[in-house]
Amino acid sequence: MLDLDTAIPHTEPDEMTTKSTTQPAIKTLSSLVYGQEYIAQQDFRTVYHAITGEAIYQVSSQGINTQAIVDYAKQKGAALASLTFHQRANALKQVAQYLLERKENYYELAKATGCTRKDAWIDIEGGIGTLFAYSSLVRRELSDETALVEDAWIPLSKNGTFGAKHILSPKAGVAVHIDAFNFPIWGMLEKIAPTLLAGVPCIVKPATEGAELTHAVVKDILASGILAEGALQLICGQIYDLFEHLNPQDIVTFTGSASTGQKLRATAHLNHYSIPFTMEADSVNSAILTQQASTETTDLFVREVFREMTTKAGQKCTAIRRAFVPLELLETVQTRLITKLKNVVVGNPERENVTMGALASVKQKHDVAEKVEQLNQEAEIVFGSHLRQDFTIQAENPKQGAFYPPTVLVCKNPSQATTIHQIEAFGPVVTLMPYANLQELADLVARGEGSLVASVVRNADENVEQIIAKIAPWHGRVHILDSENAKESTGHGSPLPYLVHGGPGRAGGGEELGGLRAVKHYMQRTAIQGSPKAMTQIGHSWTIGSEIFEDRVHPFKKSFDELRIGERLLTARRTVTEADIVNFAGLSGDHFYAHMDKIAAADSIFGDRVAHGYFIVSAAAGLFVDAAPGPVIANYGMDNLRFVEPVKIGDTIQVELTCKQKNPKPLQDPSQKAHGVVVWDIKVKNQRHELVATYDILTLVNRD
């Protein structure tokens, strides 16, 4: 049996997280599984309000049918795979809009977790924003297909009748997402967004602290009826033998403590079936102040460390735990940081003057206190902690809440220390460490054995290439901060949908987010070998060498629905003259010597003057475009342009225009006429039938 209430950076039970065999008179969170609400009758785990200490809800999944959960996902949720990327993305956008309309309900529930409204915004609207971002990304970057053709035709034979492409198709399984307590909404949404877009159903298991928020959001998503049945299920409590019912088509992701993650990763069943396991674990992330730092740069560094300590009360997997400072600036940084921290008001966020709330639970407070005591063996506490009286807690009953003050430690000899590079106090805690030179800095950073993120704070004109080269292998993300980008920087601790979130070594060795990388993670990459015709059929995209269709009717006179993949137009010819080159130079202002200077061009690799590449593109358009009004609305763009051979004065060009792919376009405005995007394969050849230019052109074309 697996107890995943330990999927957070602490495992010891205490008075704030207890189990009982009878049901107290508080709310019980149901599990939302196999199309119903499952409510256990015993083995409850109680969660308490982070501010008041009052019992607020309980969870248990005792007696739940884990086999039925997996079967329901695969039998009902499998319908996701039959939807196209755009259909999945549009559904995700609708879900995001639905949740945004209900955000105030989530803010109300978030008060029990001890965070301020600003902190809750990161979790609630940051999470919903991730859904919007992923929906937009997929609709913009991927074709409206059920699977993804990842690359172009790879010829494997002399005559081009045999070759290959890689395709990505939805895994025929389920993704199990195990989340940590610190971001109960964002942590779930950033995982399910790419999963659902890939066409794979999800089973979510939130940490018990914060599960009320996750439960509220999942319940609303299911109530909306937007997602396919079985696409999303929620287990509140333990997962018991869930892993034993998974197979090689399934995936597990985990966010939480490294120790718990390693235990789960070592599960015999997962290893036996090679079930992918992606982990994002707690790590000792770093901030680095460069040796040339000015007063302004030092202030930026202090501000960033301060923000990471106090945002979410330091309960972020990306928060700064080690702050590396040039030896000569250590005292300055320490003084400035403490000065800012003295203005922090810790307490109940309902009070107007409070700027930092509580930790998620008293259990978490005890864990942070214990970790600080361990850090204190190698570093001196210079501000905060439960051992000092630097703060007065602004709350009715401070001892009942999970309050912990911002705490600063200083380790003056970090090269001789061990604990400060290994232990993460998951709260508002940072350790300042001096370094003397670049090599010592690199060695100290590496002793963290892998982190999610590091920040390098530099002067705007300072070259930090050497620092990046040494620390990049130890991090999933490096954030460079200076006065030039400070106003617009998203900050050290902000994972973004488009960037990888993960890190090597102690950080788990996994990757989340990263734009389309995350979507591809839930799909199977398969190399498909065959004829061009087979590739065209499978990928719904014309492959060179595949069947073509020619018609007396110009393809630009045909509507989106009338066009066939493989429909081709072979244009008339055009001979390039000296006047063409001179006129284009005058029109464009491009008087490059290879086009205009006969003597210089003779000494170039071309041996003579050549036509402008963009003249060839323009002349090609003049050959294949039908001038009369018709279904074609506009040129939508151009991709993959390559100039293969030069075109000289007297050469004759001809164009092969082939309908390569068709993508229906969803209407933003119902009053618009239905249309789609047609991708045309363009091949420009000379009189010797040599390819001189190749590219794809996209046009908007009206539908019937």
C-alpha atoms as one frame of an Amber mdcrd trajectory, in Angstrom:
protein
   0.000   0.000   0.000   1.365   3.428  -0.929   0.587   6.342   1.391   1.069
   9.358  -0.826   0.110  11.890   1.762   3.888  11.986   2.090   4.171  13.521
  -1.376   5.439  16.718   0.246   8.824  17.607   1.751   7.953  16.155   5.175
   6.611  12.839   6.398   6.181  12.923  10.156   2.563  12.972  11.435   1.643
  15.327  14.273  -1.363  16.859  15.920  -2.360  18.743  12.781  -2.670  15.711
  10.468  -4.245  12.793  12.294  -6.090   9.624  11.406  -9.235   8.329  13.069
 -11.583   5.419  12.546 -14.733   7.454  13.216 -16.108  10.308  11.175 -15.985
  13.741  12.881 -18.608  16.347  11.992 -16.553  18.161   9.357 -16.612  18.154
   5.571 -15.385  14.995   3.883 -13.734  15.406   0.500 -14.986  12.841  -1.950
 -12.940  11.147  -4.613 -14.335  11.913  -8.067 -13.862   8.583  -9.804 -15.578
   6.241 -12.289 -18.336   8.782 -12.927 -19.395   9.278  -9.319 -18.418  10.737
  -5.952 -16.810   8.130  -3.737 -16.917   8.851   0.022 -15.029   6.542   2.369
 -16.395   5.581   5.751 -13.204   5.216   7.800  -9.442   5.829   8.037  -9.869
   9.588   7.746  -7.044  12.107   7.668  -7.996  15.502   9.079  -6.671  18.841
   7.796  -6.634  22.020   9.856  -6.898  25.707   8.998  -3.392  27.173   8.605
  -4.391  30.397  10.418  -6.879  29.362  13.120  -5.957  25.731  13.664  -9.588
  24.651  13.286 -10.431  21.344  11.586 -11.773  22.153   8.103 -12.025  18.870
   6.193 -11.017  15.250   6.123  -9.987  12.844   3.396  -9.937   9.105   2.922
 -10.008   6.783  -0.060 -10.289   3.602   1.989 -12.130   0.925   0.023 -11.791
   2.678  -3.326 -11.674   0.438  -6.404  -8.387   1.362  -8.093  -8.852  -1.157
 -10.900 -12.183   0.456 -11.766 -10.528   3.898 -11.817  -7.954   2.785 -14.383
 -10.540   0.894 -16.451 -12.890   3.889 -16.485 -10.103   6.169 -17.733  -9.098
   3.784 -20.512 -12.581   2.803 -21.608 -14.314   6.185 -21.395 -11.385   8.600
 -21.497  -9.998   6.916 -24.601 -12.423   9.102 -26.582  -9.903  11.925 -26.142
  -7.550  10.253 -28.598 -10.154  10.431 -31.367 -10.395  14.223 -31.043  -8.063
  16.478 -33.004  -5.490  18.734 -31.376  -7.643  21.770 -32.066 -10.744  20.136
 -30.594  -8.814  19.283 -27.446  -7.345  22.800 -27.317 -10.732  24.456 -27.738
 -12.145  22.307 -24.936  -9.217  23.319 -22.718  -9.883  26.983 -23.458 -13.543
  26.527 -22.518 -12.482  24.870 -19.256 -10.185  27.814 -18.497 -12.991  30.308
 -19.128 -15.362  28.268 -16.970 -12.893  28.206 -14.069 -12.057  31.889 -14.393
 -15.724  32.743 -13.856 -15.574  30.849 -10.542 -12.201  32.078  -9.320 -13.584
  33.941  -6.286 -14.771  30.627  -4.851 -11.192  29.366  -5.035  -9.790  32.515
  -3.440 -12.166  31.983  -0.515 -10.986  28.404  -0.043  -7.350  29.463  -0.384
  -7.608  31.473   2.836  -7.449  28.230   4.787  -3.992  27.503   3.333  -2.577
  30.621   4.989  -1.591  32.537   1.855  -2.278  36.133   0.910  -4.493  36.937
  -2.074  -1.366  37.847  -4.044   0.079  34.424  -3.273  -3.194  32.716  -4.153
  -3.216  34.531  -7.489  -0.125  32.566  -8.543  -1.900  29.294  -7.835  -5.397
  30.141  -9.059  -5.090  32.542 -11.959  -1.585  31.371 -12.755  -2.944  27.849
 -13.108  -5.911  28.917 -15.225  -3.568  31.054 -17.323  -1.514  27.942 -18.046
  -4.607  26.328 -19.598  -5.114  29.370 -21.827  -1.432  29.396 -22.807  -1.361
  25.722 -23.754  -4.613  25.932 -25.677  -3.296  28.854 -27.702   0.077  27.193
 -28.294  -1.430  24.004 -29.684  -3.950  25.797 -31.896  -1.156  27.958 -33.263
   1.605  25.386 -33.696  -0.086  22.058 -34.435  -2.253  20.874 -37.303  -5.867
  19.956 -36.690  -5.102  16.227 -36.616  -5.329  13.445 -34.046  -1.603  12.668
 -34.298   1.512  14.688 -35.000   3.886  14.192 -37.907   7.126  15.300 -36.317
   9.484  15.704 -39.252   9.807  15.823 -43.026  10.209  12.895 -45.406  13.455
  10.999 -44.777  14.418   9.250 -48.042  15.902   5.786 -47.502  16.279   4.653
 -51.104  17.972   5.814 -54.295  14.808   6.498 -56.279  12.755   7.884 -53.394
  10.144   5.131 -53.276  11.017   4.152 -49.698  11.493   6.415 -46.717  10.263
   7.317 -43.268   8.742   9.889 -40.958   8.368  10.030 -37.188   4.835  10.352
 -35.886   3.553  11.004 -32.386   0.284   9.394 -31.368  -1.563   9.477 -28.008
  -0.507   6.749 -25.615  -3.279   4.198 -25.164  -3.224   4.585 -21.405  -3.682
   6.971 -18.526  -1.476   9.544 -16.798  -1.350   9.437 -12.994  -0.418  12.852
 -11.582   0.697  13.023  -7.950   0.907  16.618  -6.728   2.432  18.472  -3.780
   0.661  20.720  -1.293   2.132  24.110  -2.181   0.228  24.758  -5.451  -2.956
  22.656  -5.292  -4.467  24.285  -8.411  -1.528  25.306 -10.592   0.321  22.079
  -9.800  -2.598  20.069 -11.142  -3.504  22.249 -14.117   0.047  22.519 -15.445
   0.157  18.716 -15.593  -3.283  17.954 -16.995  -3.121  20.650 -19.703  -0.480
  18.960 -21.893  -1.826  15.519 -20.990  -5.340  16.247 -22.225  -3.975  18.010
 -25.302  -2.009  14.871 -26.100  -5.270  12.901 -25.959  -4.543  11.010 -22.729
  -6.939  10.840 -19.718  -5.726  11.837 -16.235  -5.968  10.547 -12.677  -5.015
  13.242 -10.153  -3.895  12.600  -6.585  -3.363  15.856  -4.649  -1.476  16.174
  -1.374  -3.905  16.189   1.550  -3.035  19.747   2.632  -4.614  21.907  -0.058
  -6.719  19.071  -1.492  -9.886  21.084  -0.872  -8.809  23.522  -3.602  -7.938
  20.763  -6.050 -11.257  19.067  -5.307 -13.222  22.270  -5.950 -11.565  22.854
  -9.316 -11.907  19.244 -10.525 -15.535  19.143  -9.413 -16.229  22.308 -11.403
 -14.435  20.945 -14.479 -16.509  17.759 -14.367 -19.718  19.725 -13.759 -19.047
  21.834 -16.852 -19.403  18.765 -19.072 -16.756  20.178 -21.413 -14.292  17.289
 -21.211 -14.945  13.804 -22.491 -16.244  11.356 -19.885 -13.369   9.654 -18.095
 -10.847  12.329 -19.119 -10.266  13.457 -15.523 -10.584  11.692 -12.161  -9.531
  12.688  -8.646  -8.423  10.537  -5.715  -8.515  12.294  -2.341  -6.572  10.098
   0.073  -4.230   7.212  -0.615  -3.737   5.511  -3.973  -3.338   2.053  -2.407
  -2.526  -0.443  -5.202  -3.225   1.915  -8.127   0.262   1.403  -9.587  -0.318
  -2.347  -9.807  -3.044  -1.788 -12.409  -0.915   0.296 -14.754   0.663  -1.024
 -17.941   3.373   0.085 -20.413   1.045   2.635 -22.062   0.629   4.543 -18.797
   2.661   7.395 -17.289   3.258   8.587 -13.721   4.327  12.102 -12.736   5.267
  13.157  -9.225   5.933  16.444  -7.445   7.104  16.403  -3.847   9.962  15.277
  -1.664  12.948  13.584  -3.246  12.821  10.735  -0.725   9.175   9.906  -1.485
   9.769  10.269  -5.201  12.695   7.864  -5.149  10.599   5.271  -3.305   7.827
   5.529  -5.871  10.223   5.453  -8.790  11.650   2.189  -7.428   8.231   0.492
  -7.392   8.794  -2.988  -8.840   5.684  -2.886 -11.028   6.704   0.410 -12.655
  10.179  -0.912 -13.370   8.945  -4.271 -14.643   6.751  -2.631 -17.281   9.090
   0.326 -17.986   6.338   2.769 -17.076   7.684   6.327 -17.477   8.051   8.151
 -14.157   8.697  11.895 -14.204   9.724  13.517 -10.930  10.023  17.139  -9.882
  11.516  17.162  -6.394  12.541  19.697  -3.774  16.000  21.146  -4.440  18.345
  23.781  -3.042  18.007  26.448  -5.724  20.548  29.238  -5.948  20.892  32.966
  -6.530  24.287  34.340  -7.528  25.514  37.927  -7.218  28.428  38.540  -9.576
  31.772  39.834  -8.363  31.506  43.051 -10.378  28.117  43.910  -8.887  27.305
  47.602  -8.568  25.155  49.110  -5.835  22.134  48.929  -8.163  22.835  45.289
  -8.980  23.242  44.415  -5.294  19.849  45.968  -4.597  18.326  43.872  -7.396
  19.826  40.745  -5.862  18.496  41.554  -2.405  15.057  42.317  -3.843  14.932
  38.972  -5.664  16.016  36.988  -2.587  13.496  38.895  -0.466  10.674  38.205
  -2.934  11.438  34.484  -3.081  11.550  34.257   0.719   8.225  35.973   1.314
   6.099  34.958  -1.688   3.943  31.999  -0.661   5.901  32.137   2.632   8.794
  30.554   0.751   6.757  27.444  -0.105   7.788  27.231  -3.732   9.794  24.421
  -5.242  11.729  27.104  -7.109  12.411  29.392  -4.122  15.973  30.557  -3.441
  17.594  28.457  -0.689  21.279  29.322  -1.219  22.391  32.886  -1.992  26.002
  33.146  -3.181  27.630  36.531  -2.624  31.149  37.843  -3.306  33.075  37.767
  -0.031  33.534  41.519   0.020  29.759  42.102  -0.391  28.521  39.585   2.183
  28.016  42.067   5.006  26.323  44.573   2.683  23.868  42.006   1.353  23.128
  40.692   4.830  22.386  44.179   6.152  20.179  45.191   3.225  18.225  41.932
   3.246  17.531  42.080   6.957  16.468  45.735   6.646  13.817  44.730   4.084
  12.701  41.699   6.089  12.112  43.829   9.171   9.236  45.476   7.302   7.486
  42.152   6.676   4.305  41.708   8.712   3.605  38.027   9.342   0.106  36.961
  10.298  -3.474  36.477   9.199  -3.781  37.720   5.581  -7.303  38.939   6.405
  -5.635  41.833   8.265  -4.805  44.754   5.985  -1.254  45.293   7.236  -0.174
  41.637   6.877   2.238  41.028   3.974   3.149  37.367   4.557   0.825  34.591
   5.630   1.327  31.196   7.200   2.784  27.925   6.028   0.329  25.297   4.794
   0.086  23.463   8.128   1.527  23.253  11.624   3.103  20.017  10.440   4.950
  22.028   7.828   5.977  24.599  10.451   7.541  21.881  12.589   9.342  20.479
   9.570  10.811  23.886   8.633  11.885  24.480  12.250  13.607  21.093  12.321
  15.396  21.783   9.040  16.541  25.206  10.246  18.047  23.587  13.336  19.980
  21.231  11.060  21.176  24.143   8.919  22.145  25.945  12.107  24.805  23.290
  12.704  26.801  24.784   9.824  25.413  28.301   9.528  24.628  31.091  11.961
  21.049  32.331  12.281  21.291  36.109  11.902  17.586  36.913  11.554  14.238
  35.267  12.237  13.496  31.600  13.048  11.550  30.249  15.995  14.695  30.636
  18.103  14.623  34.445  17.959  12.054  37.133  18.687  12.404  39.272  15.567
   8.694  39.081  14.730   5.339  39.542  16.386   2.714  37.411  14.677  -0.362
  39.432  13.685  -3.096  36.877  14.360  -5.738  36.104  16.978  -4.118  32.859
  18.152  -0.553  32.776  16.759   0.339  29.490  18.419  -2.588  27.722  16.747
  -1.503  28.778  13.277   1.302  27.637  10.996   3.281  30.859  11.156   7.024
  30.904  10.618   9.068  34.114  10.310  11.469  34.886   7.435  14.831  33.460
   8.451  18.345  34.289   7.282  21.398  32.177   7.984  25.024  32.897   7.096
  27.609  30.203   6.417  31.029  31.840   6.245  32.855  28.698   5.128  30.490
  26.970   2.667  33.271  24.906   1.092  33.627  22.966   4.334  29.883  22.534
   4.855  27.570  19.728   3.770  24.085  20.191   5.203  23.440  23.617   3.694
  23.943  22.148   0.217  21.648  19.191   0.811  18.771  20.179   3.086  15.888
  22.372   1.995  13.833  24.130   4.650  10.591  24.468   2.676   9.624  27.887
   3.968  10.869  31.499   4.169  14.484  30.483   4.765  17.702  31.386   2.942
  21.390  30.836   3.654  23.905  33.470   2.550  27.309  32.140   1.457  30.447
  34.003   0.341  32.655  32.959  -2.579  36.093  34.196  -3.658  36.295  33.345
  -7.365  34.495  31.732 -10.279  35.865  28.243  -9.701  34.843  28.239  -6.042
  31.395  29.488  -7.026  31.002  26.713  -9.599  32.058  24.084  -7.065  29.611
  25.396  -4.453  26.691  25.494  -6.893  27.445  21.933  -8.039  27.330  20.685
  -4.461  23.577  21.150  -4.599  23.640  18.102  -6.925  21.000  19.464  -9.280
  18.390  22.190  -8.953  15.329  23.504 -10.707  16.598  27.042 -11.194  19.441
  29.444 -10.493  19.470  33.220 -10.861  22.542  35.177 -11.887  22.244  38.857
 -10.975  24.701  40.962 -12.964  25.498  44.456 -14.189  23.691  45.057 -17.471
  26.910  45.191 -19.523  28.652  42.289 -17.752  29.428  39.061 -19.636  28.379
  36.033 -17.563  29.061  33.467 -20.255  31.632  31.624 -18.110  29.297  31.424
 -15.127  26.457  30.067 -17.283  28.735  27.478 -18.892  29.705  26.123 -15.466
  26.294  26.096 -13.754  23.892  25.309 -16.646  24.469  21.494 -16.509  23.216
  21.516 -12.910  19.948  23.328 -13.598  16.736  23.043 -15.574  16.524  26.822
 -15.912  18.914  29.759 -15.447  17.466  33.243 -14.921  19.719  36.216 -15.713
  18.608  39.416 -13.974  19.932  42.917 -14.535  18.740  46.521 -14.625  17.823
  46.203 -18.300  15.194  43.462 -17.816  14.287  43.925 -14.146  10.981  45.693
 -14.795   9.713  42.981 -17.146  11.429  39.880 -15.782   9.027  37.168 -14.645
  11.414  36.468 -11.772  13.506  33.664 -10.383  10.682  31.506  -9.114   8.149
  31.581 -11.948   7.856  28.435 -14.085   6.335  29.378 -17.434   4.263  27.203
 -19.806   6.778  27.696 -22.619   9.909  26.822 -20.613  11.119  23.568 -19.130
  10.279  23.129 -15.448  12.474  20.469 -13.902  16.093  19.816 -13.157  18.788
  17.142 -12.970  19.927  15.084 -10.005  18.357  15.997  -6.687  15.660  18.005
  -8.535  14.298  14.742  -9.915  15.802  14.475 -13.373  12.480  15.186 -15.058
  10.921  17.893 -17.190   7.486  19.462 -17.125   6.037  22.253 -19.244   8.466
  23.390 -21.941   5.774  24.198 -24.487   5.057  21.381 -26.906   7.693  19.201
 -25.220   5.170  18.497 -22.477   2.457  17.491 -24.949   4.879  15.154 -26.727
   5.795  13.544 -23.392   2.364  11.874 -23.300   2.601  10.601 -26.857   4.452
   7.684 -28.405   7.088   8.507 -31.003   7.101   5.908 -33.786   9.247   5.760
 -36.911   6.995   4.844 -39.832   8.719   3.425 -42.902   7.056   3.006 -46.263
   6.309   4.579 -49.619   5.545   8.287 -50.092   1.912   7.362 -50.744   1.690
   5.503 -47.430   3.195   8.502 -45.612   0.670  10.838 -47.225  -2.213   8.617
 -46.152  -1.001   8.259 -42.583   0.080  11.844 -41.981  -2.636  13.597 -44.041
   0.189  15.635 -45.523   1.494  15.303 -49.087   4.922  13.679 -49.246   7.259
  14.246 -52.194   7.019  11.297 -54.551   3.428  10.634 -53.604   0.471  10.647
 -55.970  -0.425  13.953 -57.607  -3.635  15.198 -59.274  -3.806  17.734 -62.067
  -6.878  19.575 -63.290  -7.712  22.186 -65.894  -9.260  24.273 -63.128  -6.658
  26.382 -61.325  -6.372  25.236 -57.646  -6.847  28.835 -56.473 -10.330  28.699
 -57.973 -11.288  25.784 -55.719 -12.716  26.069 -52.235 -11.084  24.534 -49.191
 -13.381  21.521 -49.343 -12.917  20.985 -53.093  -9.129  20.824 -52.902  -7.474
  17.421 -52.641  -4.181  16.634 -50.946  -1.701  16.177 -53.798  -3.453  18.520
 -56.227  -0.750  20.136 -58.391  -0.290  23.056 -60.731   2.701  23.166 -63.089
   3.057  26.815 -64.090   4.231  28.581 -67.204   7.932  29.499 -67.452   9.728
  32.805 -66.954  13.219  33.777 -68.126  15.116  36.035 -65.726  16.615  39.134
 -67.363  19.119  41.771 -66.335  16.223  44.240 -66.235  14.465  42.032 -63.645
  17.478  42.205 -61.342  18.008  45.960 -61.798  14.319  46.758 -61.298  14.053
  44.582 -58.186  17.152  46.230 -56.721  15.588  49.631 -57.288  12.289  48.546
 -55.788  13.709  46.743 -52.752  16.810  48.838 -52.124  18.920  45.661 -52.135
  22.053  46.512 -54.150  24.195  43.638 -52.842  27.283  43.149 -55.000  26.348
  39.576 -56.049  23.325  41.055 -57.845  24.647  44.375 -59.110  28.455  44.358
 -59.423  29.505  42.271 -62.437  33.241  42.369 -61.618  32.827  41.513 -57.912
  30.280  38.815 -58.706  32.715  37.217 -61.139  35.172  36.751 -58.264  32.491
  35.286 -55.966  31.459  31.657 -55.590  28.706  32.350 -58.153  31.029  33.417
 -60.980  28.436  35.856 -62.303  25.591  38.067 -61.158  22.619  36.211 -59.653
  18.992  37.147 -59.072  17.857  38.175 -55.613  16.416  35.233 -53.686  13.325
  37.243 -52.839  12.872  38.149 -56.487  12.670  34.411 -57.200  10.008  34.054
 -54.509   8.102  37.039 -55.935   8.437  35.828 -59.506   7.237  32.374 -58.439
   4.125  33.935 -56.900   3.516  35.732 -60.176   3.592  32.376 -61.942   1.255
  30.412 -59.658  -1.203  33.034 -58.354  -4.583  33.303 -60.079  -5.402  37.005
 -60.188  -9.188  36.818 -60.331 -11.348  36.927 -57.180 -11.995  33.468 -55.800
 -11.999  31.306 -52.681  -8.453  32.289 -51.700  -8.669  35.090 -49.132  -5.057
  35.913 -48.346  -1.476  34.745 -48.008  -1.167  33.509 -44.407   2.591  33.023
 -44.220   5.629  31.176 -45.465   7.663  28.362 -43.858  10.867  26.435 -44.499
  12.291  28.703 -47.212  15.577  27.481 -48.715  17.517  28.823 -51.707  19.192
  25.762 -53.193  20.842  26.926 -56.437  21.588  30.429 -57.818  19.510  31.817
 -60.676  21.552  33.786 -63.197  20.612  36.139 -66.024  19.112  34.046 -68.819
  17.966  31.194 -66.586  14.324  30.119 -66.903  12.258  29.209 -63.845   9.071
  27.185 -63.449   7.002  26.398 -60.344   5.390  23.204 -59.059   2.570  24.127
 -56.660   1.152  21.161 -54.705  -1.611  21.087 -52.096   0.256  19.678 -49.129
  -2.078  19.959 -46.151  -5.483  21.318 -45.164  -6.341  22.628 -41.688  -9.872
  23.859 -40.905  -9.711  27.072 -38.892 -12.115  27.616 -35.980 -14.131  30.815
 -36.266 -13.485  33.517 -33.688 -16.450  35.485 -35.004 -19.684  33.581 -35.872
 -20.446  36.176 -38.552 -17.323  35.166 -40.486 -17.504  32.842 -43.460 -16.027
  29.406 -42.694 -12.480  28.988 -43.963  -9.302  27.016 -43.439  -5.548  27.126
 -43.935  -4.108  25.362 -46.976  -0.395  24.551 -46.971   1.139  24.486 -50.468
   4.425  22.826 -51.300   6.408  25.128 -53.611   9.244  23.858 -55.781  10.968
  26.385 -58.074  13.135  24.751 -60.746  15.339  26.006 -63.585  15.505  24.950
 -67.234  17.736  22.000 -66.238  15.013  20.813 -63.807  17.327  21.647 -60.889
  15.687  22.801 -57.681  16.534  26.461 -57.052  14.124  27.265 -54.206  11.727
  25.348 -51.974   9.266  26.497 -49.335   5.745  26.123 -47.986   3.211  28.866
 -48.486   0.027  29.101 -46.414  -3.204  30.583 -47.711  -6.564  31.272 -46.104
  -9.233  29.654 -48.274 -13.025  29.873 -47.983 -14.961  26.693 -47.316 -18.118
  25.641 -49.190
